[in-house]
Amino acid sequence: MHEDGNQLYDELNALIKEGQEVLNDAESIPTIYATTSDAFMNPLEAATELLKIMPENDEIAIRLKTTVKDAKALQANLSHHANLWSQFVDERDNATDQLETKRKPLDEIGNKHIRPYEQVADDLDKLKKAAEELNDLRSLMSKLQNLCEQLDPLETAYADVRFYDVDVEQTQQQYEDLISLMNNELHDENILNESTQQLAKELEYLNGKLSIEQIVREQLEEVILLYF
């Protein structure tokens, strides 16, 4: 019995040490949280059963009981981290899908060729609306950041959040650049249309003036013929 108690005591302490290292290692592979947590199950179960038949005042039983308590707490912490990582992955994948969806208007409109003014204006309105909808990603980014902080010091989570932030910022900048470009194109088109309209008015005025002068000239010729 004592031999079993000592063996379980050593095994659990080794797992506790390993578990603490896993939780404190920034370079840990996230899936190791669940693996390490599962490793506690059998020795904890065996130790719990052994304690039931050992005298409470037995020195080994006292040490084993304390170790079991510490092991259960650490196992719970590892399990919690495993769940946090699972949530993080779900939120990260959802956020990535949302960003891809919100990029579609940018990609579709950005790849269009020359088209009529009205279509460009319509596309510009769509772009502005889509750019505003990027703000919806802020809540997703907050969730990711919160989960990331709970997984501290896990570098993988921090790296994923940084990459996502960069992707969102780049998308926002691309929207701004394309909107600015299309605004300038429409502005230039408006100026060209106004110039064309002004030129047409001037030509119409000149044509009218020439017509009047022609009529006046003909009338003068008729008057001259009457007197001469």
PDB file of C-alpha atoms in Angstrom:
ATOM      1  CA  MET A   1       0.000   0.000   0.000  1.00  0.00           C
ATOM      2  CA  HIS A   2       2.790   2.391   0.945  1.00  0.00           C
ATOM      3  CA  GLU A   3       4.676   1.439  -2.175  1.00  0.00           C
ATOM      4  CA  ASP A   4       1.637   2.234  -4.312  1.00  0.00           C
ATOM      5  CA  GLY A   5       1.174   5.480  -2.416  1.00  0.00           C
ATOM      6  CA  ASN A   6       4.765   6.557  -3.000  1.00  0.00           C
ATOM      7  CA  GLN A   7       4.574   5.608  -6.657  1.00  0.00           C
ATOM      8  CA  LEU A   8       1.378   7.621  -7.195  1.00  0.00           C
ATOM      9  CA  TYR A   9       2.833  10.505  -5.203  1.00  0.00           C
ATOM     10  CA  ASP A  10       5.898  10.618  -7.468  1.00  0.00           C
ATOM     11  CA  GLU A  11       3.837  10.172 -10.629  1.00  0.00           C
ATOM     12  CA  LEU A  12       1.422  12.959  -9.730  1.00  0.00           C
ATOM     13  CA  ASN A  13       4.211  15.334  -8.748  1.00  0.00           C
ATOM     14  CA  ALA A  14       5.936  14.664 -12.048  1.00  0.00           C
ATOM     15  CA  LEU A  15       2.679  15.441 -13.863  1.00  0.00           C
ATOM     16  CA  ILE A  16       2.202  18.591 -11.786  1.00  0.00           C
ATOM     17  CA  LYS A  17       5.669  19.774 -12.766  1.00  0.00           C
ATOM     18  CA  GLU A  18       5.000  18.968 -16.413  1.00  0.00           C
ATOM     19  CA  GLY A  19       1.609  20.675 -16.319  1.00  0.00           C
ATOM     20  CA  GLN A  20       3.039  23.846 -14.799  1.00  0.00           C
ATOM     21  CA  GLU A  21       5.725  23.942 -17.468  1.00  0.00           C
ATOM     22  CA  VAL A  22       3.110  23.526 -20.180  1.00  0.00           C
ATOM     23  CA  LEU A  23       1.005  26.388 -18.817  1.00  0.00           C
ATOM     24  CA  ASN A  24       4.013  28.686 -18.467  1.00  0.00           C
ATOM     25  CA  ASP A  25       5.602  27.852 -21.813  1.00  0.00           C
ATOM     26  CA  ALA A  26       4.890  30.545 -24.415  1.00  0.00           C
ATOM     27  CA  GLU A  27       5.938  28.147 -27.169  1.00  0.00           C
ATOM     28  CA  SER A  28       3.611  25.321 -26.124  1.00  0.00           C
ATOM     29  CA  ILE A  29       1.621  23.522 -28.790  1.00  0.00           C
ATOM     30  CA  PRO A  30      -1.957  24.350 -27.702  1.00  0.00           C
ATOM     31  CA  THR A  31      -3.265  20.799 -28.107  1.00  0.00           C
ATOM     32  CA  ILE A  32      -0.920  19.700 -25.323  1.00  0.00           C
ATOM     33  CA  TYR A  33      -3.284  21.246 -22.755  1.00  0.00           C
ATOM     34  CA  ALA A  34      -5.857  18.515 -23.323  1.00  0.00           C
ATOM     35  CA  THR A  35      -3.232  15.779 -23.626  1.00  0.00           C
ATOM     36  CA  THR A  36      -1.564  16.732 -20.355  1.00  0.00           C
ATOM     37  CA  SER A  37      -4.906  17.102 -18.597  1.00  0.00           C
ATOM     38  CA  ASP A  38      -5.932  13.614 -19.702  1.00  0.00           C
ATOM     39  CA  ALA A  39      -2.659  12.205 -18.362  1.00  0.00           C
ATOM     40  CA  PHE A  40      -3.825  13.041 -14.828  1.00  0.00           C
ATOM     41  CA  MET A  41      -6.973  10.938 -15.025  1.00  0.00           C
ATOM     42  CA  ASN A  42      -5.702   7.432 -14.256  1.00  0.00           C
ATOM     43  CA  PRO A  43      -3.219   8.292 -11.481  1.00  0.00           C
ATOM     44  CA  LEU A  44      -5.742  10.638  -9.843  1.00  0.00           C
ATOM     45  CA  GLU A  45      -8.395   7.955  -9.913  1.00  0.00           C
ATOM     46  CA  ALA A  46      -5.987   5.391  -8.480  1.00  0.00           C
ATOM     47  CA  ALA A  47      -4.783   7.782  -5.771  1.00  0.00           C
ATOM     48  CA  THR A  48      -8.342   8.678  -4.800  1.00  0.00           C
ATOM     49  CA  GLU A  49      -9.253   5.011  -4.432  1.00  0.00           C
ATOM     50  CA  LEU A  50      -6.089   4.287  -2.474  1.00  0.00           C
ATOM     51  CA  LEU A  51      -6.751   7.136  -0.043  1.00  0.00           C
ATOM     52  CA  LYS A  52     -10.118   5.595   0.771  1.00  0.00           C
ATOM     53  CA  ILE A  53      -8.433   2.579   2.327  1.00  0.00           C
ATOM     54  CA  MET A  54      -5.394   4.278   3.866  1.00  0.00           C
ATOM     55  CA  PRO A  55      -5.435   5.608   7.436  1.00  0.00           C
ATOM     56  CA  GLU A  56      -5.985   9.371   7.376  1.00  0.00           C
ATOM     57  CA  ASN A  57      -3.107  10.023   9.778  1.00  0.00           C
ATOM     58  CA  ASP A  58      -0.669   7.974   7.713  1.00  0.00           C
ATOM     59  CA  GLU A  59       2.265  10.150   6.628  1.00  0.00           C
ATOM     60  CA  ILE A  60       2.172   8.907   3.041  1.00  0.00           C
ATOM     61  CA  ALA A  61      -1.604   9.350   2.930  1.00  0.00           C
ATOM     62  CA  ILE A  62      -1.268  12.945   4.144  1.00  0.00           C
ATOM     63  CA  ARG A  63       1.341  13.753   1.497  1.00  0.00           C
ATOM     64  CA  LEU A  64      -0.620  11.958  -1.209  1.00  0.00           C
ATOM     65  CA  LYS A  65      -3.835  13.757  -0.266  1.00  0.00           C
ATOM     66  CA  THR A  66      -2.141  17.148  -0.611  1.00  0.00           C
ATOM     67  CA  THR A  67      -0.645  16.133  -3.941  1.00  0.00           C
ATOM     68  CA  VAL A  68      -4.021  14.890  -5.198  1.00  0.00           C
ATOM     69  CA  LYS A  69      -5.549  18.251  -4.317  1.00  0.00           C
ATOM     70  CA  ASP A  70      -2.812  20.117  -6.190  1.00  0.00           C
ATOM     71  CA  ALA A  71      -3.048  17.726  -9.130  1.00  0.00           C
ATOM     72  CA  LYS A  72      -6.817  18.170  -9.428  1.00  0.00           C
ATOM     73  CA  ALA A  73      -6.453  21.951  -9.394  1.00  0.00           C
ATOM     74  CA  LEU A  74      -3.797  21.846 -12.094  1.00  0.00           C
ATOM     75  CA  GLN A  75      -5.772  19.353 -14.159  1.00  0.00           C
ATOM     76  CA  ALA A  76      -8.775  21.679 -14.004  1.00  0.00           C
ATOM     77  CA  ASN A  77      -6.574  24.572 -15.114  1.00  0.00           C
ATOM     78  CA  LEU A  78      -5.214  22.558 -18.027  1.00  0.00           C
ATOM     79  CA  SER A  79      -8.717  21.500 -19.016  1.00  0.00           C
ATOM     80  CA  HIS A  80      -9.821  25.133 -18.834  1.00  0.00           C
ATOM     81  CA  HIS A  81      -6.961  26.149 -21.121  1.00  0.00           C
ATOM     82  CA  ALA A  82      -7.880  23.364 -23.535  1.00  0.00           C
ATOM     83  CA  ASN A  83     -11.441  24.712 -23.667  1.00  0.00           C
ATOM     84  CA  LEU A  84     -10.162  28.271 -24.075  1.00  0.00           C
ATOM     85  CA  TRP A  85      -8.019  27.197 -27.011  1.00  0.00           C
ATOM     86  CA  SER A  86     -10.967  25.421 -28.605  1.00  0.00           C
ATOM     87  CA  GLN A  87     -13.042  28.594 -28.232  1.00  0.00           C
ATOM     88  CA  PHE A  88     -10.182  30.653 -29.625  1.00  0.00           C
ATOM     89  CA  VAL A  89      -9.913  28.447 -32.712  1.00  0.00           C
ATOM     90  CA  ASP A  90     -13.668  28.691 -33.328  1.00  0.00           C
ATOM     91  CA  GLU A  91     -13.653  32.484 -32.925  1.00  0.00           C
ATOM     92  CA  ARG A  92     -10.523  32.855 -35.050  1.00  0.00           C
ATOM     93  CA  ASP A  93     -11.972  30.773 -37.882  1.00  0.00           C
ATOM     94  CA  ASN A  94     -15.272  32.632 -37.687  1.00  0.00           C
ATOM     95  CA  ALA A  95     -13.481  35.984 -37.731  1.00  0.00           C
ATOM     96  CA  THR A  96     -11.439  34.885 -40.750  1.00  0.00           C
ATOM     97  CA  ASP A  97     -14.588  33.816 -42.600  1.00  0.00           C
ATOM     98  CA  GLN A  98     -16.268  37.119 -41.741  1.00  0.00           C
ATOM     99  CA  LEU A  99     -13.308  39.080 -43.067  1.00  0.00           C
ATOM    100  CA  GLU A 100     -13.304  37.088 -46.298  1.00  0.00           C
ATOM    101  CA  THR A 101     -17.015  37.785 -46.722  1.00  0.00           C
ATOM    102  CA  LYS A 102     -16.518  41.500 -46.137  1.00  0.00           C
ATOM    103  CA  ARG A 103     -13.661  41.569 -48.658  1.00  0.00           C
ATOM    104  CA  LYS A 104     -15.842  40.323 -51.511  1.00  0.00           C
ATOM    105  CA  PRO A 105     -17.185  43.758 -52.603  1.00  0.00           C
ATOM    106  CA  LEU A 106     -13.614  45.069 -52.582  1.00  0.00           C
ATOM    107  CA  ASP A 107     -12.333  42.249 -54.775  1.00  0.00           C
ATOM    108  CA  GLU A 108     -15.334  42.208 -57.109  1.00  0.00           C
ATOM    109  CA  ILE A 109     -15.479  45.962 -57.719  1.00  0.00           C
ATOM    110  CA  GLY A 110     -11.714  46.370 -57.793  1.00  0.00           C
ATOM    111  CA  ASN A 111     -11.459  43.897 -60.677  1.00  0.00           C
ATOM    112  CA  LYS A 112     -14.106  45.573 -62.841  1.00  0.00           C
ATOM    113  CA  HIS A 113     -13.142  47.215 -66.128  1.00  0.00           C
ATOM    114  CA  ILE A 114     -14.176  50.604 -67.547  1.00  0.00           C
ATOM    115  CA  ARG A 115     -17.932  51.128 -67.236  1.00  0.00           C
ATOM    116  CA  PRO A 116     -20.524  53.919 -67.420  1.00  0.00           C
ATOM    117  CA  TYR A 117     -20.566  56.728 -64.865  1.00  0.00           C
ATOM    118  CA  GLU A 118     -23.803  55.502 -63.274  1.00  0.00           C
ATOM    119  CA  GLN A 119     -22.362  52.041 -62.628  1.00  0.00           C
ATOM    120  CA  VAL A 120     -19.226  53.507 -61.074  1.00  0.00           C
ATOM    121  CA  ALA A 121     -21.345  55.691 -58.783  1.00  0.00           C
ATOM    122  CA  ASP A 122     -23.435  52.672 -57.782  1.00  0.00           C
ATOM    123  CA  ASP A 123     -20.306  50.619 -57.073  1.00  0.00           C
ATOM    124  CA  LEU A 124     -18.895  53.465 -55.007  1.00  0.00           C
ATOM    125  CA  ASP A 125     -21.991  53.455 -52.793  1.00  0.00           C
ATOM    126  CA  LYS A 126     -21.627  49.693 -52.340  1.00  0.00           C
ATOM    127  CA  LEU A 127     -17.968  50.113 -51.414  1.00  0.00           C
ATOM    128  CA  LYS A 128     -18.706  52.770 -48.813  1.00  0.00           C
ATOM    129  CA  LYS A 129     -21.378  50.591 -47.224  1.00  0.00           C
ATOM    130  CA  ALA A 130     -19.087  47.552 -47.203  1.00  0.00           C
ATOM    131  CA  ALA A 131     -16.257  49.607 -45.680  1.00  0.00           C
ATOM    132  CA  GLU A 132     -18.540  50.690 -42.846  1.00  0.00           C
ATOM    133  CA  GLU A 133     -19.486  47.070 -42.197  1.00  0.00           C
ATOM    134  CA  LEU A 134     -15.841  46.312 -41.408  1.00  0.00           C
ATOM    135  CA  ASN A 135     -16.566  47.887 -38.031  1.00  0.00           C
ATOM    136  CA  ASP A 136     -18.623  44.779 -37.259  1.00  0.00           C
ATOM    137  CA  LEU A 137     -15.324  42.915 -36.961  1.00  0.00           C
ATOM    138  CA  ARG A 138     -14.335  44.915 -33.884  1.00  0.00           C
ATOM    139  CA  SER A 139     -16.480  42.765 -31.604  1.00  0.00           C
ATOM    140  CA  LEU A 140     -14.850  39.629 -33.025  1.00  0.00           C
ATOM    141  CA  MET A 141     -11.419  41.152 -32.524  1.00  0.00           C
ATOM    142  CA  SER A 142     -12.301  41.943 -28.906  1.00  0.00           C
ATOM    143  CA  LYS A 143     -13.334  38.332 -28.297  1.00  0.00           C
ATOM    144  CA  LEU A 144     -10.088  37.065 -29.779  1.00  0.00           C
ATOM    145  CA  GLN A 145      -8.049  39.491 -27.701  1.00  0.00           C
ATOM    146  CA  ASN A 146      -9.882  38.480 -24.534  1.00  0.00           C
ATOM    147  CA  LEU A 147      -9.314  34.769 -25.162  1.00  0.00           C
ATOM    148  CA  CYS A 148      -5.716  35.482 -26.070  1.00  0.00           C
ATOM    149  CA  GLU A 149      -5.133  37.198 -22.731  1.00  0.00           C
ATOM    150  CA  GLN A 150      -6.677  34.261 -20.880  1.00  0.00           C
ATOM    151  CA  LEU A 151      -4.300  31.942 -22.729  1.00  0.00           C
ATOM    152  CA  ASP A 152      -1.293  34.066 -21.764  1.00  0.00           C
ATOM    153  CA  PRO A 153       1.600  33.495 -22.326  1.00  0.00           C
ATOM    154  CA  LEU A 154       0.715  31.319 -25.348  1.00  0.00           C
ATOM    155  CA  GLU A 155       2.517  32.924 -28.291  1.00  0.00           C
ATOM    156  CA  THR A 156       0.491  31.074 -30.931  1.00  0.00           C
ATOM    157  CA  ALA A 157      -2.662  32.898 -29.853  1.00  0.00           C
ATOM    158  CA  TYR A 158      -0.935  36.277 -29.766  1.00  0.00           C
ATOM    159  CA  ALA A 159       0.528  35.672 -33.232  1.00  0.00           C
ATOM    160  CA  ASP A 160      -2.873  34.741 -34.682  1.00  0.00           C
ATOM    161  CA  VAL A 161      -4.425  37.906 -33.244  1.00  0.00           C
ATOM    162  CA  ARG A 162      -1.611  40.061 -34.621  1.00  0.00           C
ATOM    163  CA  PHE A 163      -1.946  38.534 -38.089  1.00  0.00           C
ATOM    164  CA  TYR A 164      -5.699  39.060 -38.035  1.00  0.00           C
ATOM    165  CA  ASP A 165      -5.331  42.681 -36.934  1.00  0.00           C
ATOM    166  CA  VAL A 166      -2.931  43.279 -39.816  1.00  0.00           C
ATOM    167  CA  ASP A 167      -5.326  41.650 -42.296  1.00  0.00           C
ATOM    168  CA  VAL A 168      -8.191  43.850 -41.097  1.00  0.00           C
ATOM    169  CA  GLU A 169      -6.065  47.011 -41.242  1.00  0.00           C
ATOM    170  CA  GLN A 170      -4.869  46.161 -44.750  1.00  0.00           C
ATOM    171  CA  THR A 171      -8.437  45.527 -45.878  1.00  0.00           C
ATOM    172  CA  GLN A 172      -9.561  48.853 -44.428  1.00  0.00           C
ATOM    173  CA  GLN A 173      -6.716  50.622 -46.209  1.00  0.00           C
ATOM    174  CA  GLN A 174      -7.546  48.915 -49.496  1.00  0.00           C
ATOM    175  CA  TYR A 175     -11.154  50.030 -49.163  1.00  0.00           C
ATOM    176  CA  GLU A 176     -10.047  53.599 -48.457  1.00  0.00           C
ATOM    177  CA  ASP A 177      -7.653  53.596 -51.419  1.00  0.00           C
ATOM    178  CA  LEU A 178     -10.236  52.247 -53.863  1.00  0.00           C
ATOM    179  CA  ILE A 179     -12.942  54.615 -52.599  1.00  0.00           C
ATOM    180  CA  SER A 180     -10.551  57.557 -52.981  1.00  0.00           C
ATOM    181  CA  LEU A 181      -9.594  56.446 -56.493  1.00  0.00           C
ATOM    182  CA  MET A 182     -13.216  56.089 -57.586  1.00  0.00           C
ATOM    183  CA  ASN A 183     -14.140  59.421 -56.002  1.00  0.00           C
ATOM    184  CA  ASN A 184     -11.391  61.076 -58.016  1.00  0.00           C
ATOM    185  CA  GLU A 185     -12.548  59.351 -61.191  1.00  0.00           C
ATOM    186  CA  LEU A 186     -16.119  60.527 -60.667  1.00  0.00           C
ATOM    187  CA  HIS A 187     -14.894  64.034 -59.868  1.00  0.00           C
ATOM    188  CA  ASP A 188     -12.860  64.145 -63.078  1.00  0.00           C
ATOM    189  CA  GLU A 189     -15.825  62.767 -65.003  1.00  0.00           C
ATOM    190  CA  ASN A 190     -18.070  65.480 -63.561  1.00  0.00           C
ATOM    191  CA  ILE A 191     -15.613  68.184 -64.571  1.00  0.00           C
ATOM    192  CA  LEU A 192     -15.382  66.716 -68.069  1.00  0.00           C
ATOM    193  CA  ASN A 193     -19.176  66.549 -68.352  1.00  0.00           C
ATOM    194  CA  GLU A 194     -19.534  70.125 -67.147  1.00  0.00           C
ATOM    195  CA  SER A 195     -16.912  71.279 -69.644  1.00  0.00           C
ATOM    196  CA  THR A 196     -18.660  69.390 -72.432  1.00  0.00           C
ATOM    197  CA  GLN A 197     -22.014  70.884 -71.488  1.00  0.00           C
ATOM    198  CA  GLN A 198     -20.522  74.371 -71.330  1.00  0.00           C
ATOM    199  CA  LEU A 199     -18.905  73.916 -74.721  1.00  0.00           C
ATOM    200  CA  ALA A 200     -22.192  72.674 -76.156  1.00  0.00           C
ATOM    201  CA  LYS A 201     -23.973  75.755 -74.794  1.00  0.00           C
ATOM    202  CA  GLU A 202     -21.362  78.065 -76.283  1.00  0.00           C
ATOM    203  CA  LEU A 203     -21.602  76.335 -79.644  1.00  0.00           C
ATOM    204  CA  GLU A 204     -25.363  76.590 -79.507  1.00  0.00           C
ATOM    205  CA  TYR A 205     -25.081  80.286 -78.690  1.00  0.00           C
ATOM    206  CA  LEU A 206     -22.682  80.882 -81.549  1.00  0.00           C
ATOM    207  CA  ASN A 207     -24.863  78.953 -83.951  1.00  0.00           C
ATOM    208  CA  GLY A 208     -27.835  81.006 -82.855  1.00  0.00           C
ATOM    209  CA  LYS A 209     -25.898  84.222 -83.213  1.00  0.00           C
ATOM    210  CA  LEU A 210     -24.721  83.279 -86.671  1.00  0.00           C
ATOM    211  CA  SER A 211     -28.273  82.429 -87.669  1.00  0.00           C
ATOM    212  CA  ILE A 212     -29.514  85.811 -86.447  1.00  0.00           C
ATOM    213  CA  GLU A 213     -26.717  87.620 -88.248  1.00  0.00           C
ATOM    214  CA  GLN A 214     -27.580  85.750 -91.418  1.00  0.00           C
ATOM    215  CA  ILE A 215     -31.235  86.760 -91.102  1.00  0.00           C
ATOM    216  CA  VAL A 216     -30.289  90.395 -90.465  1.00  0.00           C
ATOM    217  CA  ARG A 217     -27.950  90.369 -93.438  1.00  0.00           C
ATOM    218  CA  GLU A 218     -30.667  89.027 -95.689  1.00  0.00           C
ATOM    219  CA  GLN A 219     -33.134  91.625 -94.414  1.00  0.00           C
ATOM    220  CA  LEU A 220     -30.654  94.442 -95.072  1.00  0.00           C
ATOM    221  CA  GLU A 221     -30.084  93.202 -98.566  1.00  0.00           C
ATOM    222  CA  GLU A 222     -33.828  93.237 -99.198  1.00  0.00           C
ATOM    223  CA  VAL A 223     -34.103  96.838 -97.933  1.00  0.00           C
ATOM    224  CA  ILE A 224     -31.211  97.944-100.098  1.00  0.00           C
ATOM    225  CA  LEU A 225     -32.790  96.353-103.132  1.00  0.00           C
ATOM    226  CA  LEU A 226     -36.039  98.214-102.463  1.00  0.00           C
ATOM    227  CA  TYR A 227     -34.339 101.603-102.510  1.00  0.00           C
ATOM    228  CA  PHE A 228     -31.903 100.988-105.250  1.00  0.00           C
TER     229      PHE A 228
END
